[in-house]
C-alpha cells in the first residue's frame, strides 16, 4: 500500500459566520483553507451579502435568530455531529443569542456522550475603536462566554476591551484584562490577534509593529508575544482566515504557542502573495477594494506548511 492509497477520515466543523457572494471574508475566507486541511465544513451563514461592507455598497440580507435555529433543528433531526465549532461575525442581538444556543447545545450533546467539541469563538465586533455591530451584542457575548463552554477566543485589543470593560494602554492593564477574562469565563486560550505597539506605553516597535499575544491556562505564569512587522496595504478577511487556521492547528498539535507561530507564518505568506498579485491598495468605499481580497485559492500551497518564522517572547504574567 502506498501513501496515496491511505484514506484519512476528515474532521467535521460547523462554521457560523458571514457569507459574501464576491470576495473572501467570513465563511468564504475560512471554508476552503479548512477543506484543504481535511476538514468537512458545514456552513451556517449569519448574513448573505453580495460583497463585504468595505466596498461602501452591498445588497443582501441578514439572517434572523429564528432562521438559524430552524436550520440547526434540521441538522439535529438528521443527527449531524461535529468535532469543532467556529463562530465569527454575527450582526445583531437576536442572531447572536441563537448562535449561543446552537453552540451550547452542540457542546452539551457531545458532553453527554463523553465526546469533545472544540469551540473557537472570534468575537467580531470592531477594531481600533470602531464598532462594526449593534452595541447590544456586547452583553450577549459576555453571556455566551459566561457559560464557560468556549475553548479558544481570538479578539483584537479593542474587542477584549469591550468584553472586560477596561481600557488597555500598557502591559500592566493588559495583564489585568486577561486575568479578569480568564477568571470570568474560564477560557483555555486567549489569542489576541493584534496589539498596536504605537498605542502601548511599553511595547517596542512603533507604528510599524503589531503584536499577537497568547494567554493560556496551560501556562498561567507567562504571556507569549509574537512581534510582527506590518505589511503595508489594506486587507480584508485576515482575522477570519487566522481563526480558521488556528482551529486546525490547535486541534492537531495541542500546543497553542506552536499553533499560533505556524498560523502567523502562513498569514504572512498569504498577505505577501495577496499584495504581490493585487496590490492591496484599496480603501474603504474605494473602487480598488477588489485588490484587497485575500488570494485564498492562489495561496492553497501554504495552508499545510508547518514552518515557524515567529519566535515567542515570554513575559512574566
CSV table of C-alpha atoms in Angstrom, one decimal:
chain,number,residue,atom,x,y,z
A,1,UNK,CA,0.0,0.0,0.0
A,2,UNK,CA,1.4,3.4,-1.0
A,3,UNK,CA,0.8,6.7,0.8
A,4,UNK,CA,-1.6,7.6,-2.0
A,5,UNK,CA,-3.8,4.6,-1.1
A,6,UNK,CA,-4.2,5.7,2.5
A,7,UNK,CA,-7.5,7.5,3.1
A,8,UNK,CA,-7.6,9.8,6.2
A,9,UNK,CA,-11.1,10.4,7.5
A,10,UNK,CA,-12.0,14.1,7.6
A,11,UNK,CA,-12.8,16.0,10.8
A,12,UNK,CA,-16.1,17.9,11.0
A,13,UNK,CA,-16.7,21.5,11.9
A,14,UNK,CA,-19.7,23.8,11.9
A,15,UNK,CA,-18.6,27.3,10.8
A,16,UNK,CA,-21.1,30.0,11.7
A,17,UNK,CA,-20.0,33.3,10.1
A,18,UNK,CA,-21.0,35.8,7.4
A,19,UNK,CA,-21.3,34.9,3.7
A,20,UNK,CA,-20.5,37.1,0.7
A,21,UNK,CA,-21.0,36.1,-2.9
A,22,UNK,CA,-18.0,38.0,-4.1
A,23,UNK,CA,-14.8,38.2,-2.1
A,24,UNK,CA,-13.2,36.5,0.9
A,25,UNK,CA,-14.4,37.3,4.4
A,26,UNK,CA,-16.2,35.2,6.9
A,27,UNK,CA,-17.1,31.7,5.7
A,28,UNK,CA,-15.6,32.4,2.3
A,29,UNK,CA,-12.2,33.0,3.9
A,30,UNK,CA,-12.4,30.0,6.2
A,31,UNK,CA,-14.0,27.2,4.3
A,32,UNK,CA,-11.5,26.5,1.5
A,33,UNK,CA,-8.4,26.6,3.7
A,34,UNK,CA,-10.1,24.2,6.2
A,35,UNK,CA,-11.2,21.9,3.4
A,36,UNK,CA,-7.6,21.8,2.1
A,37,UNK,CA,-6.6,20.7,5.6
A,38,UNK,CA,-9.0,17.7,5.6
A,39,UNK,CA,-11.9,19.4,7.4
A,40,UNK,CA,-15.5,18.6,6.4
A,41,UNK,CA,-17.0,22.1,6.8
A,42,UNK,CA,-20.7,22.6,7.3
A,43,UNK,CA,-21.5,26.3,6.7
A,44,UNK,CA,-24.2,28.3,8.5
A,45,UNK,CA,-24.4,31.8,7.2
A,46,UNK,CA,-25.3,34.7,9.5
A,47,UNK,CA,-25.6,37.1,6.6
A,48,UNK,CA,-26.0,36.7,2.8
A,49,UNK,CA,-24.4,39.7,1.1
A,50,UNK,CA,-23.3,40.5,-2.4
A,51,UNK,CA,-19.9,41.6,-1.0
A,52,UNK,CA,-18.4,42.9,2.3
A,53,UNK,CA,-19.1,46.3,3.7
A,54,UNK,CA,-15.6,47.6,2.6
A,55,UNK,CA,-16.9,48.4,-0.8
A,56,UNK,CA,-19.2,51.0,0.6
A,57,UNK,CA,-22.2,49.4,-1.1
A,58,UNK,CA,-23.9,46.0,-0.8
A,59,UNK,CA,-27.1,44.0,-1.4
A,60,UNK,CA,-28.5,41.1,0.6
A,61,UNK,CA,-30.0,40.3,4.0
A,62,UNK,CA,-29.1,39.3,7.5
A,63,UNK,CA,-30.3,36.0,8.9
A,64,UNK,CA,-32.6,36.2,12.0
A,65,UNK,CA,-32.0,34.1,15.1
A,66,UNK,CA,-35.2,32.2,14.3
A,67,UNK,CA,-33.9,31.2,10.8
A,68,UNK,CA,-30.6,30.0,12.2
A,69,UNK,CA,-32.4,27.9,14.9
A,70,UNK,CA,-34.7,26.4,12.3
A,71,UNK,CA,-31.8,25.3,10.2
A,72,UNK,CA,-30.0,23.9,13.2
A,73,UNK,CA,-33.0,21.9,14.2
A,74,UNK,CA,-32.9,20.3,10.8
A,75,UNK,CA,-29.3,19.3,11.4
A,76,UNK,CA,-30.3,17.8,14.8
A,77,UNK,CA,-33.1,15.8,13.2
A,78,UNK,CA,-30.6,14.0,10.9
A,79,UNK,CA,-28.2,13.7,13.9
A,80,UNK,CA,-25.3,15.7,12.4
A,81,UNK,CA,-22.4,15.8,14.9
A,82,UNK,CA,-19.2,17.9,15.0
A,83,UNK,CA,-15.7,17.8,16.3
A,84,UNK,CA,-15.4,21.5,16.4
A,85,UNK,CA,-17.3,24.8,16.1
A,86,UNK,CA,-16.0,28.0,14.6
A,87,UNK,CA,-18.0,31.2,15.1
A,88,UNK,CA,-17.3,34.6,13.7
A,89,UNK,CA,-19.3,37.7,12.5
A,90,UNK,CA,-22.8,37.9,13.9
A,91,UNK,CA,-24.5,41.3,13.3
A,92,UNK,CA,-27.3,41.6,15.9
A,93,UNK,CA,-28.6,40.7,19.3
A,94,UNK,CA,-31.2,38.0,18.5
A,95,UNK,CA,-29.0,36.3,15.9
A,96,UNK,CA,-26.1,36.1,18.4
A,97,UNK,CA,-28.4,34.7,21.1
A,98,UNK,CA,-29.4,32.0,18.6
A,99,UNK,CA,-25.7,31.2,17.8
A,100,UNK,CA,-25.0,30.9,21.5
A,101,UNK,CA,-27.9,28.4,21.9
A,102,UNK,CA,-26.8,26.4,18.9
A,103,UNK,CA,-23.2,26.1,20.1
A,104,UNK,CA,-24.1,25.4,23.7
A,105,UNK,CA,-26.4,22.6,22.6
A,106,UNK,CA,-23.7,21.1,20.4
A,107,UNK,CA,-21.3,21.1,23.3
A,108,UNK,CA,-23.9,19.7,25.8
A,109,UNK,CA,-24.8,16.9,23.4
A,110,UNK,CA,-21.2,15.9,22.9
A,111,UNK,CA,-20.5,16.0,26.6
A,112,UNK,CA,-23.5,13.7,27.3
A,113,UNK,CA,-21.7,11.0,25.1
A,114,UNK,CA,-18.2,11.8,26.5
A,115,UNK,CA,-17.0,13.4,23.3
A,116,UNK,CA,-15.1,16.6,23.0
A,117,UNK,CA,-16.0,19.5,20.7
A,118,UNK,CA,-13.6,22.4,20.4
A,119,UNK,CA,-15.3,25.8,20.2
A,120,UNK,CA,-13.2,28.7,18.8
A,121,UNK,CA,-15.1,32.0,19.1
A,122,UNK,CA,-14.0,35.1,17.2
A,123,UNK,CA,-16.0,37.9,18.8
A,124,UNK,CA,-16.1,40.1,15.7
A,125,UNK,CA,-17.3,43.5,16.9
A,126,UNK,CA,-14.9,46.1,15.7
A,127,UNK,CA,-11.3,47.4,15.6
A,128,UNK,CA,-9.3,50.4,16.5
A,129,UNK,CA,-12.2,52.0,18.4
A,130,UNK,CA,-14.8,51.5,15.7
A,131,UNK,CA,-17.8,49.2,16.4
A,132,UNK,CA,-18.9,47.1,13.4
A,133,UNK,CA,-22.0,45.6,15.0
A,134,UNK,CA,-25.0,46.6,17.1
A,135,UNK,CA,-24.0,47.7,20.6
A,136,UNK,CA,-26.4,45.3,22.3
A,137,UNK,CA,-24.3,42.3,21.1
A,138,UNK,CA,-21.6,43.1,23.7
A,139,UNK,CA,-23.6,41.8,26.7
A,140,UNK,CA,-24.7,38.7,24.7
A,141,UNK,CA,-21.1,37.8,24.1
A,142,UNK,CA,-20.4,38.2,27.8
A,143,UNK,CA,-23.4,35.9,28.5
A,144,UNK,CA,-22.1,33.3,26.0
A,145,UNK,CA,-18.6,33.4,27.4
A,146,UNK,CA,-20.2,33.1,30.9
A,147,UNK,CA,-21.4,29.6,30.0
A,148,UNK,CA,-17.7,28.6,30.2
A,149,UNK,CA,-18.1,26.4,27.1
A,150,UNK,CA,-15.8,28.4,24.8
A,151,UNK,CA,-12.3,26.8,24.5
A,152,UNK,CA,-10.4,29.5,22.4
A,153,UNK,CA,-11.2,33.1,21.8
A,154,UNK,CA,-9.5,35.4,19.3
A,155,UNK,CA,-10.4,39.0,20.0
A,156,UNK,CA,-8.3,42.0,18.9
A,157,UNK,CA,-7.3,44.6,21.5
A,158,UNK,CA,-10.5,46.7,21.1
A,159,UNK,CA,-12.7,43.6,21.4
A,160,UNK,CA,-11.0,42.5,24.5
A,161,UNK,CA,-11.5,46.0,26.0
A,162,UNK,CA,-15.3,45.8,25.2
A,163,UNK,CA,-15.6,42.3,26.8
A,164,UNK,CA,-13.9,43.2,30.1
A,165,UNK,CA,-14.9,46.9,30.0
A,166,UNK,CA,-11.4,48.1,30.6
A,167,UNK,CA,-9.0,50.3,28.6
A,168,UNK,CA,-5.7,48.7,27.7
A,169,UNK,CA,-2.7,51.1,27.4
A,170,UNK,CA,0.3,49.1,28.8
A,171,UNK,CA,1.4,45.7,29.8
A,172,UNK,CA,0.0,46.1,33.3
A,173,UNK,CA,-3.5,46.9,32.1
A,174,UNK,CA,-3.3,44.1,29.5
A,175,UNK,CA,-2.3,41.6,32.2
A,176,UNK,CA,-5.2,42.8,34.3
A,177,UNK,CA,-7.7,42.4,31.5
A,178,UNK,CA,-6.5,38.9,30.5
A,179,UNK,CA,-6.6,37.8,34.1
A,180,UNK,CA,-10.2,39.1,34.5
A,181,UNK,CA,-11.2,37.4,31.3
A,182,UNK,CA,-9.8,34.0,32.4
A,183,UNK,CA,-11.4,34.4,35.9
A,184,UNK,CA,-14.9,35.3,34.5
A,185,UNK,CA,-15.1,33.0,31.5
A,186,UNK,CA,-12.6,30.1,32.1
A,187,UNK,CA,-11.5,30.1,28.5
A,188,UNK,CA,-8.4,27.9,27.9
A,189,UNK,CA,-6.7,30.0,25.4
A,190,UNK,CA,-7.0,33.8,24.6
A,191,UNK,CA,-5.2,34.7,21.4
A,192,UNK,CA,-5.1,38.5,21.0
A,193,UNK,CA,-4.8,38.8,17.2
A,194,UNK,CA,-3.5,42.4,17.2
A,195,UNK,CA,-2.0,44.8,19.7
A,196,UNK,CA,-0.7,48.0,18.2
A,197,UNK,CA,2.7,48.9,19.6
A,198,UNK,CA,2.2,52.6,18.9
A,199,UNK,CA,-0.7,52.7,21.4
A,200,UNK,CA,1.2,51.0,24.1
A,201,UNK,CA,3.4,52.7,26.7
A,202,UNK,CA,5.8,49.8,26.9
A,203,UNK,CA,5.9,47.8,23.7
A,204,UNK,CA,8.7,48.4,21.3
A,205,UNK,CA,8.4,48.9,17.6
A,206,UNK,CA,6.2,52.0,17.0
A,207,UNK,CA,3.5,52.3,14.3
A,208,UNK,CA,5.2,49.7,12.0
A,209,UNK,CA,4.8,46.9,14.6
A,210,UNK,CA,1.9,44.9,15.9
A,211,UNK,CA,2.0,42.1,18.4
A,212,UNK,CA,0.0,38.9,18.8
A,213,UNK,CA,-0.4,37.8,22.4
A,214,UNK,CA,-1.3,34.4,23.9
A,215,UNK,CA,-2.6,33.9,27.4
A,216,UNK,CA,-3.2,30.3,28.3
A,217,UNK,CA,-4.5,28.5,31.4
A,218,UNK,CA,-1.8,25.9,30.4
A,219,UNK,CA,1.0,28.4,31.0
A,220,UNK,CA,-0.5,30.8,33.6
A,221,UNK,CA,2.7,32.3,34.7
A,222,UNK,CA,3.7,33.8,31.4
A,223,UNK,CA,2.3,35.6,28.4
A,224,UNK,CA,3.7,34.9,24.9
A,225,UNK,CA,4.1,37.7,22.5
A,226,UNK,CA,4.8,37.5,18.8
A,227,UNK,CA,6.3,40.6,17.1
A,228,UNK,CA,5.0,41.2,13.6
A,229,UNK,CA,6.2,43.8,11.2
A,230,UNK,CA,3.3,45.3,9.3
A,231,UNK,CA,2.8,44.6,5.6
A,232,UNK,CA,1.7,47.8,4.1
A,233,UNK,CA,-1.7,47.8,2.4
A,234,UNK,CA,-5.3,47.2,3.3
A,235,UNK,CA,-6.5,43.6,3.6
A,236,UNK,CA,-9.9,42.0,4.4
A,237,UNK,CA,-10.8,38.7,5.9
A,238,UNK,CA,-7.5,38.3,7.7
A,239,UNK,CA,-9.0,37.6,11.1
A,240,UNK,CA,-11.4,35.1,9.6
A,241,UNK,CA,-8.7,33.0,8.0
A,242,UNK,CA,-6.4,33.3,11.0
A,243,UNK,CA,-9.1,31.9,13.3
A,244,UNK,CA,-9.9,29.0,10.9
A,245,UNK,CA,-6.2,28.0,10.6
A,246,UNK,CA,-5.7,28.3,14.3
A,247,UNK,CA,-8.6,26.0,15.0
A,248,UNK,CA,-7.0,23.5,12.6
A,249,UNK,CA,-3.5,23.7,14.3
A,250,UNK,CA,-4.6,23.6,17.9
A,251,UNK,CA,-6.8,20.5,17.4
A,252,UNK,CA,-3.9,18.7,15.7
A,253,UNK,CA,-0.9,19.9,17.8
A,254,UNK,CA,-2.5,20.6,21.2
A,255,UNK,CA,0.2,23.3,21.6
A,256,UNK,CA,-1.1,26.9,21.5
A,257,UNK,CA,2.3,28.5,21.1
A,258,UNK,CA,3.4,26.3,18.2
A,259,UNK,CA,0.0,26.7,16.6
A,260,UNK,CA,0.0,30.5,16.7
A,261,UNK,CA,3.6,30.7,15.4
A,262,UNK,CA,2.7,28.4,12.4
A,263,UNK,CA,-0.5,30.3,11.6
A,264,UNK,CA,1.2,33.7,11.8
A,265,UNK,CA,3.8,32.4,9.3
A,266,UNK,CA,1.1,31.2,6.9
A,267,UNK,CA,-0.8,34.5,7.2
A,268,UNK,CA,2.4,36.4,6.3
A,269,UNK,CA,2.7,34.2,3.1
A,270,UNK,CA,-0.9,34.9,2.3
A,271,UNK,CA,-0.7,38.6,2.7
A,272,UNK,CA,2.6,38.8,0.8
A,273,UNK,CA,1.1,36.9,-2.1
A,274,UNK,CA,-2.1,39.0,-2.0
A,275,UNK,CA,-0.1,42.2,-2.2
A,276,UNK,CA,2.1,40.8,-4.9
A,277,UNK,CA,-0.8,39.8,-7.1
A,278,UNK,CA,-3.3,42.6,-6.3
A,279,UNK,CA,-1.5,45.5,-4.7
A,280,UNK,CA,-3.9,45.7,-1.6
A,281,UNK,CA,-4.0,49.5,-2.2
A,282,UNK,CA,-7.8,49.9,-1.8
A,283,UNK,CA,-9.5,51.9,0.9
A,284,UNK,CA,-13.0,51.7,2.4
A,285,UNK,CA,-15.5,52.5,-0.3
A,286,UNK,CA,-12.8,52.6,-2.9
A,287,UNK,CA,-13.3,51.0,-6.3
A,288,UNK,CA,-9.9,49.3,-5.9
A,289,UNK,CA,-11.3,47.3,-2.9
A,290,UNK,CA,-11.2,44.2,-5.1
A,291,UNK,CA,-7.4,44.3,-4.9
A,292,UNK,CA,-7.6,43.8,-1.1
A,293,UNK,CA,-9.4,40.5,-1.3
A,294,UNK,CA,-7.2,37.6,0.0
A,295,UNK,CA,-5.9,35.3,-2.7
A,296,UNK,CA,-7.4,32.3,-1.0
A,297,UNK,CA,-7.1,30.0,-4.0
A,298,UNK,CA,-3.6,31.0,-5.1
A,299,UNK,CA,-2.3,30.5,-1.5
A,300,UNK,CA,-3.6,26.9,-1.2
A,301,UNK,CA,0.0,25.6,-1.1
A,302,UNK,CA,0.7,27.4,2.2
A,303,UNK,CA,-2.1,26.1,4.4
A,304,UNK,CA,-0.4,22.8,5.4
A,305,UNK,CA,3.0,24.3,6.0
A,306,UNK,CA,4.5,23.8,9.5
A,307,UNK,CA,7.2,26.4,9.3
A,308,UNK,CA,7.6,28.9,12.1
A,309,UNK,CA,9.1,32.3,11.3
A,310,UNK,CA,7.9,33.9,14.6
A,311,UNK,CA,9.6,33.1,17.9
A,312,UNK,CA,7.6,33.7,21.1
A,313,UNK,CA,8.7,36.4,23.5
A,314,UNK,CA,7.7,35.3,27.0
A,315,UNK,CA,6.8,37.9,29.7
A,316,UNK,CA,6.0,37.1,33.3
A,317,UNK,CA,2.3,37.4,33.9
